[in-house]
Amino acid sequence: MGQIYTADKIRQLFICRGSAVENRLTQNRCNENLLNTNFENENKFIISTRQKRQSRPRSRPRSRIGSLQRLRRSRRERRRREQEQQKKRAERAQKQRAYLRSMEEKARERRRIFIQNEQARLERFRQEREERQTTTTPTTTTPTTTTATTTTPTTTPTTTPTTKAPSGSGR
């Protein structure tokens, strides 16, 4: 049969075969025991080999399938995380661009206001200088006006002292 027997089974076989001289009933009982033992062993052997046969091909593809599924899942997760990071980066860049745009607009507005204030200051300064010249010119030009009362050089003396008066009085 090609089966492997344990030491107990060999003893049992030896005893049953050796007792053949005794009555036939004992022999039949031994044969029945042997038949039952062989049948049990065969069933066990068949079950174990069937289990082995079924487990081997199933376990390999299952493990391969599981590893492939894990790999796909991890790739999906990685792609999802990368997309989320990319979205966050895009949002941050958009916010930064909006912030820079608003800062540029504010800076432009500040420059415009500064230029307006500067122009207003220069205009006031010019007006004050003209007022000073008009108030100082009658005192300095009184002798000149008395000399030329009938002539119209009133505009000429105002322009001539205008250039000389601030340089002399301002500095």
mmCIF file of C-alpha atoms in Angstrom:
data_model
loop_
_atom_site.group_PDB
_atom_site.id
_atom_site.type_symbol
_atom_site.label_atom_id
_atom_site.label_comp_id
_atom_site.label_asym_id
_atom_site.label_seq_id
_atom_site.Cartn_x
_atom_site.Cartn_y
_atom_site.Cartn_z
ATOM 1 C CA MET A 1 0.000 0.000 0.000
ATOM 2 C CA GLY A 2 2.993 2.304 0.503
ATOM 3 C CA GLN A 3 1.685 3.744 3.748
ATOM 4 C CA ILE A 4 3.834 4.700 6.706
ATOM 5 C CA TYR A 5 2.930 2.857 9.917
ATOM 6 C CA THR A 6 3.790 3.901 13.424
ATOM 7 C CA ALA A 7 5.382 1.496 15.925
ATOM 8 C CA ASP A 8 1.995 0.797 17.547
ATOM 9 C CA LYS A 9 0.452 -0.191 14.217
ATOM 10 C CA ILE A 10 3.365 -2.515 13.431
ATOM 11 C CA ARG A 11 2.975 -4.242 16.814
ATOM 12 C CA GLN A 12 -0.750 -4.608 16.229
ATOM 13 C CA LEU A 13 -0.137 -6.107 12.785
ATOM 14 C CA PHE A 14 2.480 -8.485 14.139
ATOM 15 C CA ILE A 15 0.219 -9.611 16.959
ATOM 16 C CA CYS A 16 -2.746 -10.170 14.603
ATOM 17 C CA ARG A 17 -0.667 -12.162 12.110
ATOM 18 C CA GLY A 18 1.082 -14.099 14.844
ATOM 19 C CA SER A 19 -2.159 -15.083 16.495
ATOM 20 C CA ALA A 20 -3.483 -16.719 13.307
ATOM 21 C CA VAL A 21 -3.045 -20.069 14.982
ATOM 22 C CA GLU A 22 -5.688 -19.084 17.486
ATOM 23 C CA ASN A 23 -9.318 -19.016 16.567
ATOM 24 C CA ARG A 24 -10.581 -17.470 13.405
ATOM 25 C CA LEU A 25 -12.736 -14.904 15.262
ATOM 26 C CA THR A 26 -9.684 -13.127 16.556
ATOM 27 C CA GLN A 27 -8.218 -13.078 13.047
ATOM 28 C CA ASN A 28 -11.358 -11.488 11.648
ATOM 29 C CA ARG A 29 -11.332 -8.892 14.396
ATOM 30 C CA CYS A 30 -7.694 -8.057 13.587
ATOM 31 C CA ASN A 31 -8.495 -7.781 9.891
ATOM 32 C CA GLU A 32 -11.434 -5.492 10.639
ATOM 33 C CA ASN A 33 -9.178 -3.363 12.817
ATOM 34 C CA LEU A 34 -6.615 -3.234 10.026
ATOM 35 C CA LEU A 35 -9.258 -2.328 7.475
ATOM 36 C CA ASN A 36 -10.626 0.395 9.699
ATOM 37 C CA THR A 37 -7.129 1.705 10.419
ATOM 38 C CA ASN A 38 -6.191 1.770 6.751
ATOM 39 C CA PHE A 39 -9.453 3.443 5.870
ATOM 40 C CA GLU A 40 -8.957 6.072 8.559
ATOM 41 C CA ASN A 41 -5.359 6.626 7.502
ATOM 42 C CA GLU A 42 -6.333 6.868 3.846
ATOM 43 C CA ASN A 43 -9.041 9.360 4.663
ATOM 44 C CA LYS A 44 -6.643 11.388 6.754
ATOM 45 C CA PHE A 45 -4.008 11.181 4.053
ATOM 46 C CA ILE A 46 -6.444 12.111 1.312
ATOM 47 C CA ILE A 47 -7.842 14.994 3.340
ATOM 48 C CA SER A 48 -4.391 16.285 4.173
ATOM 49 C CA THR A 49 -3.154 15.999 0.583
ATOM 50 C CA ARG A 50 -6.394 17.547 -0.694
ATOM 51 C CA GLN A 51 -5.956 20.359 1.782
ATOM 52 C CA LYS A 52 -2.369 20.778 0.667
ATOM 53 C CA ARG A 53 -3.348 20.640 -2.995
ATOM 54 C CA GLN A 54 -6.140 23.158 -2.497
ATOM 55 C CA SER A 55 -4.210 25.434 -0.192
ATOM 56 C CA ARG A 56 -1.110 25.826 -2.365
ATOM 57 C CA PRO A 57 -2.630 27.216 -5.556
ATOM 58 C CA ARG A 58 -5.136 29.326 -3.651
ATOM 59 C CA SER A 59 -2.666 30.792 -1.204
ATOM 60 C CA ARG A 60 -0.262 32.002 -3.853
ATOM 61 C CA PRO A 61 -2.753 33.894 -6.011
ATOM 62 C CA ARG A 62 -4.499 35.195 -2.930
ATOM 63 C CA SER A 63 -1.267 36.565 -1.572
ATOM 64 C CA ARG A 64 -0.434 37.961 -5.005
ATOM 65 C CA ILE A 65 -3.902 39.457 -5.285
ATOM 66 C CA GLY A 66 -3.652 40.883 -1.792
ATOM 67 C CA SER A 67 -0.247 42.390 -2.460
ATOM 68 C CA LEU A 68 -1.456 43.798 -5.774
ATOM 69 C CA GLN A 69 -4.513 45.249 -4.072
ATOM 70 C CA ARG A 70 -2.343 46.752 -1.340
ATOM 71 C CA LEU A 71 -0.019 48.171 -3.987
ATOM 72 C CA ARG A 72 -2.928 49.674 -5.947
ATOM 73 C CA ARG A 73 -4.469 51.051 -2.768
ATOM 74 C CA SER A 74 -1.178 52.634 -1.691
ATOM 75 C CA ARG A 75 -0.708 54.128 -5.167
ATOM 76 C CA ARG A 76 -4.261 55.512 -5.070
ATOM 77 C CA GLU A 77 -3.633 56.974 -1.617
ATOM 78 C CA ARG A 78 -0.334 58.491 -2.743
ATOM 79 C CA ARG A 79 -1.993 60.002 -5.836
ATOM 80 C CA ARG A 80 -4.833 61.378 -3.707
ATOM 81 C CA ARG A 81 -2.372 62.904 -1.206
ATOM 82 C CA GLU A 82 -0.310 64.424 -4.020
ATOM 83 C CA GLN A 83 -3.444 65.911 -5.599
ATOM 84 C CA GLU A 84 -4.491 67.376 -2.242
ATOM 85 C CA GLN A 85 -1.015 68.854 -1.768
ATOM 86 C CA GLN A 86 -1.114 70.262 -5.293
ATOM 87 C CA LYS A 87 -4.523 71.839 -4.608
ATOM 88 C CA LYS A 88 -3.215 73.341 -1.366
ATOM 89 C CA ARG A 89 -0.135 74.676 -3.166
ATOM 90 C CA ALA A 90 -2.341 76.200 -5.897
ATOM 91 C CA GLU A 91 -4.606 77.807 -3.284
ATOM 92 C CA ARG A 92 -1.593 79.192 -1.420
ATOM 93 C CA ALA A 93 -0.117 80.563 -4.657
ATOM 94 C CA GLN A 94 -3.452 82.143 -5.563
ATOM 95 C CA LYS A 95 -3.735 83.749 -2.114
ATOM 96 C CA GLN A 96 -0.157 84.987 -2.381
ATOM 97 C CA ARG A 97 -0.822 86.494 -5.827
ATOM 98 C CA ALA A 98 -3.956 88.218 -4.510
ATOM 99 C CA TYR A 99 -2.007 89.507 -1.496
ATOM 100 C CA LEU A 100 0.808 90.825 -3.700
ATOM 101 C CA ARG A 101 -1.729 92.429 -6.044
ATOM 102 C CA SER A 102 -3.451 94.190 -3.141
ATOM 103 C CA MET A 103 -0.082 95.291 -1.720
ATOM 104 C CA GLU A 104 0.907 96.708 -5.122
ATOM 105 C CA GLU A 105 -2.406 98.573 -5.333
ATOM 106 C CA LYS A 106 -1.911 99.965 -1.827
ATOM 107 C CA ALA A 107 1.638 101.019 -2.691
ATOM 108 C CA ARG A 108 0.404 102.682 -5.890
ATOM 109 C CA GLU A 109 -2.267 104.500 -3.891
ATOM 110 C CA ARG A 110 0.316 105.628 -1.307
ATOM 111 C CA ARG A 111 2.609 106.896 -4.085
ATOM 112 C CA ARG A 112 -0.311 108.746 -5.724
ATOM 113 C CA ILE A 113 -1.272 110.351 -2.402
ATOM 114 C CA PHE A 114 2.374 111.220 -1.710
ATOM 115 C CA ILE A 115 2.720 112.840 -5.130
ATOM 116 C CA GLN A 116 -0.520 114.790 -4.601
ATOM 117 C CA ASN A 117 0.654 115.956 -1.181
ATOM 118 C CA GLU A 118 4.057 116.885 -2.605
ATOM 119 C CA GLN A 119 2.451 118.865 -5.425
ATOM 120 C CA ALA A 120 0.134 120.607 -2.954
ATOM 121 C CA ARG A 121 3.093 121.396 -0.683
ATOM 122 C CA LEU A 122 5.112 122.784 -3.586
ATOM 123 C CA GLU A 123 2.100 124.811 -4.732
ATOM 124 C CA ARG A 124 1.643 126.266 -1.218
ATOM 125 C CA PHE A 125 5.346 127.006 -1.023
ATOM 126 C CA ARG A 126 5.184 128.791 -4.388
ATOM 127 C CA GLN A 127 2.129 130.766 -3.297
ATOM 128 C CA GLU A 128 3.769 131.709 -0.002
ATOM 129 C CA ARG A 129 6.869 132.817 -1.873
ATOM 130 C CA GLU A 130 4.772 134.910 -4.228
ATOM 131 C CA GLU A 131 2.918 136.429 -1.260
ATOM 132 C CA ARG A 132 6.216 137.198 0.441
ATOM 133 C CA GLN A 133 7.532 138.773 -2.727
ATOM 134 C CA THR A 134 4.412 140.863 -3.201
ATOM 135 C CA THR A 135 4.609 142.069 0.396
ATOM 136 C CA THR A 136 8.335 142.748 0.218
ATOM 137 C CA THR A 137 8.340 144.291 -3.253
ATOM 138 C CA PRO A 138 6.291 147.386 -2.355
ATOM 139 C CA THR A 139 8.761 148.292 0.394
ATOM 140 C CA THR A 140 11.797 147.745 -1.771
ATOM 141 C CA THR A 141 10.263 149.092 -4.929
ATOM 142 C CA THR A 142 8.678 152.189 -3.415
ATOM 143 C CA PRO A 143 11.553 154.384 -4.429
ATOM 144 C CA THR A 144 11.470 152.838 -7.891
ATOM 145 C CA THR A 145 7.746 153.346 -8.229
ATOM 146 C CA THR A 146 8.018 156.970 -7.205
ATOM 147 C CA THR A 147 10.491 157.514 -9.958
ATOM 148 C CA ALA A 148 8.349 155.853 -12.579
ATOM 149 C CA THR A 149 4.819 156.629 -11.540
ATOM 150 C CA THR A 150 3.320 157.309 -14.916
ATOM 151 C CA THR A 151 4.985 154.491 -16.796
ATOM 152 C CA THR A 152 3.723 150.896 -16.685
ATOM 153 C CA PRO A 153 6.788 149.082 -15.467
ATOM 154 C CA THR A 154 4.770 147.844 -12.487
ATOM 155 C CA THR A 155 4.781 144.346 -13.940
ATOM 156 C CA THR A 156 8.437 144.529 -14.834
ATOM 157 C CA PRO A 157 9.640 145.493 -11.343
ATOM 158 C CA THR A 158 7.569 142.673 -9.850
ATOM 159 C CA THR A 159 9.201 140.093 -12.092
ATOM 160 C CA THR A 160 12.704 141.435 -11.666
ATOM 161 C CA PRO A 161 12.642 141.584 -7.871
ATOM 162 C CA THR A 162 10.886 138.203 -7.826
ATOM 163 C CA THR A 163 14.018 136.495 -8.968
ATOM 164 C CA LYS A 164 16.314 138.618 -6.830
ATOM 165 C CA ALA A 165 14.254 138.937 -3.640
ATOM 166 C CA PRO A 166 13.924 135.218 -2.758
ATOM 167 C CA SER A 167 17.547 134.483 -3.446
ATOM 168 C CA GLY A 168 18.622 137.347 -1.226
ATOM 169 C CA SER A 169 16.035 136.915 1.509
ATOM 170 C CA GLY A 170 15.645 133.099 1.346
ATOM 171 C CA ARG A 171 19.353 132.373 1.545
#
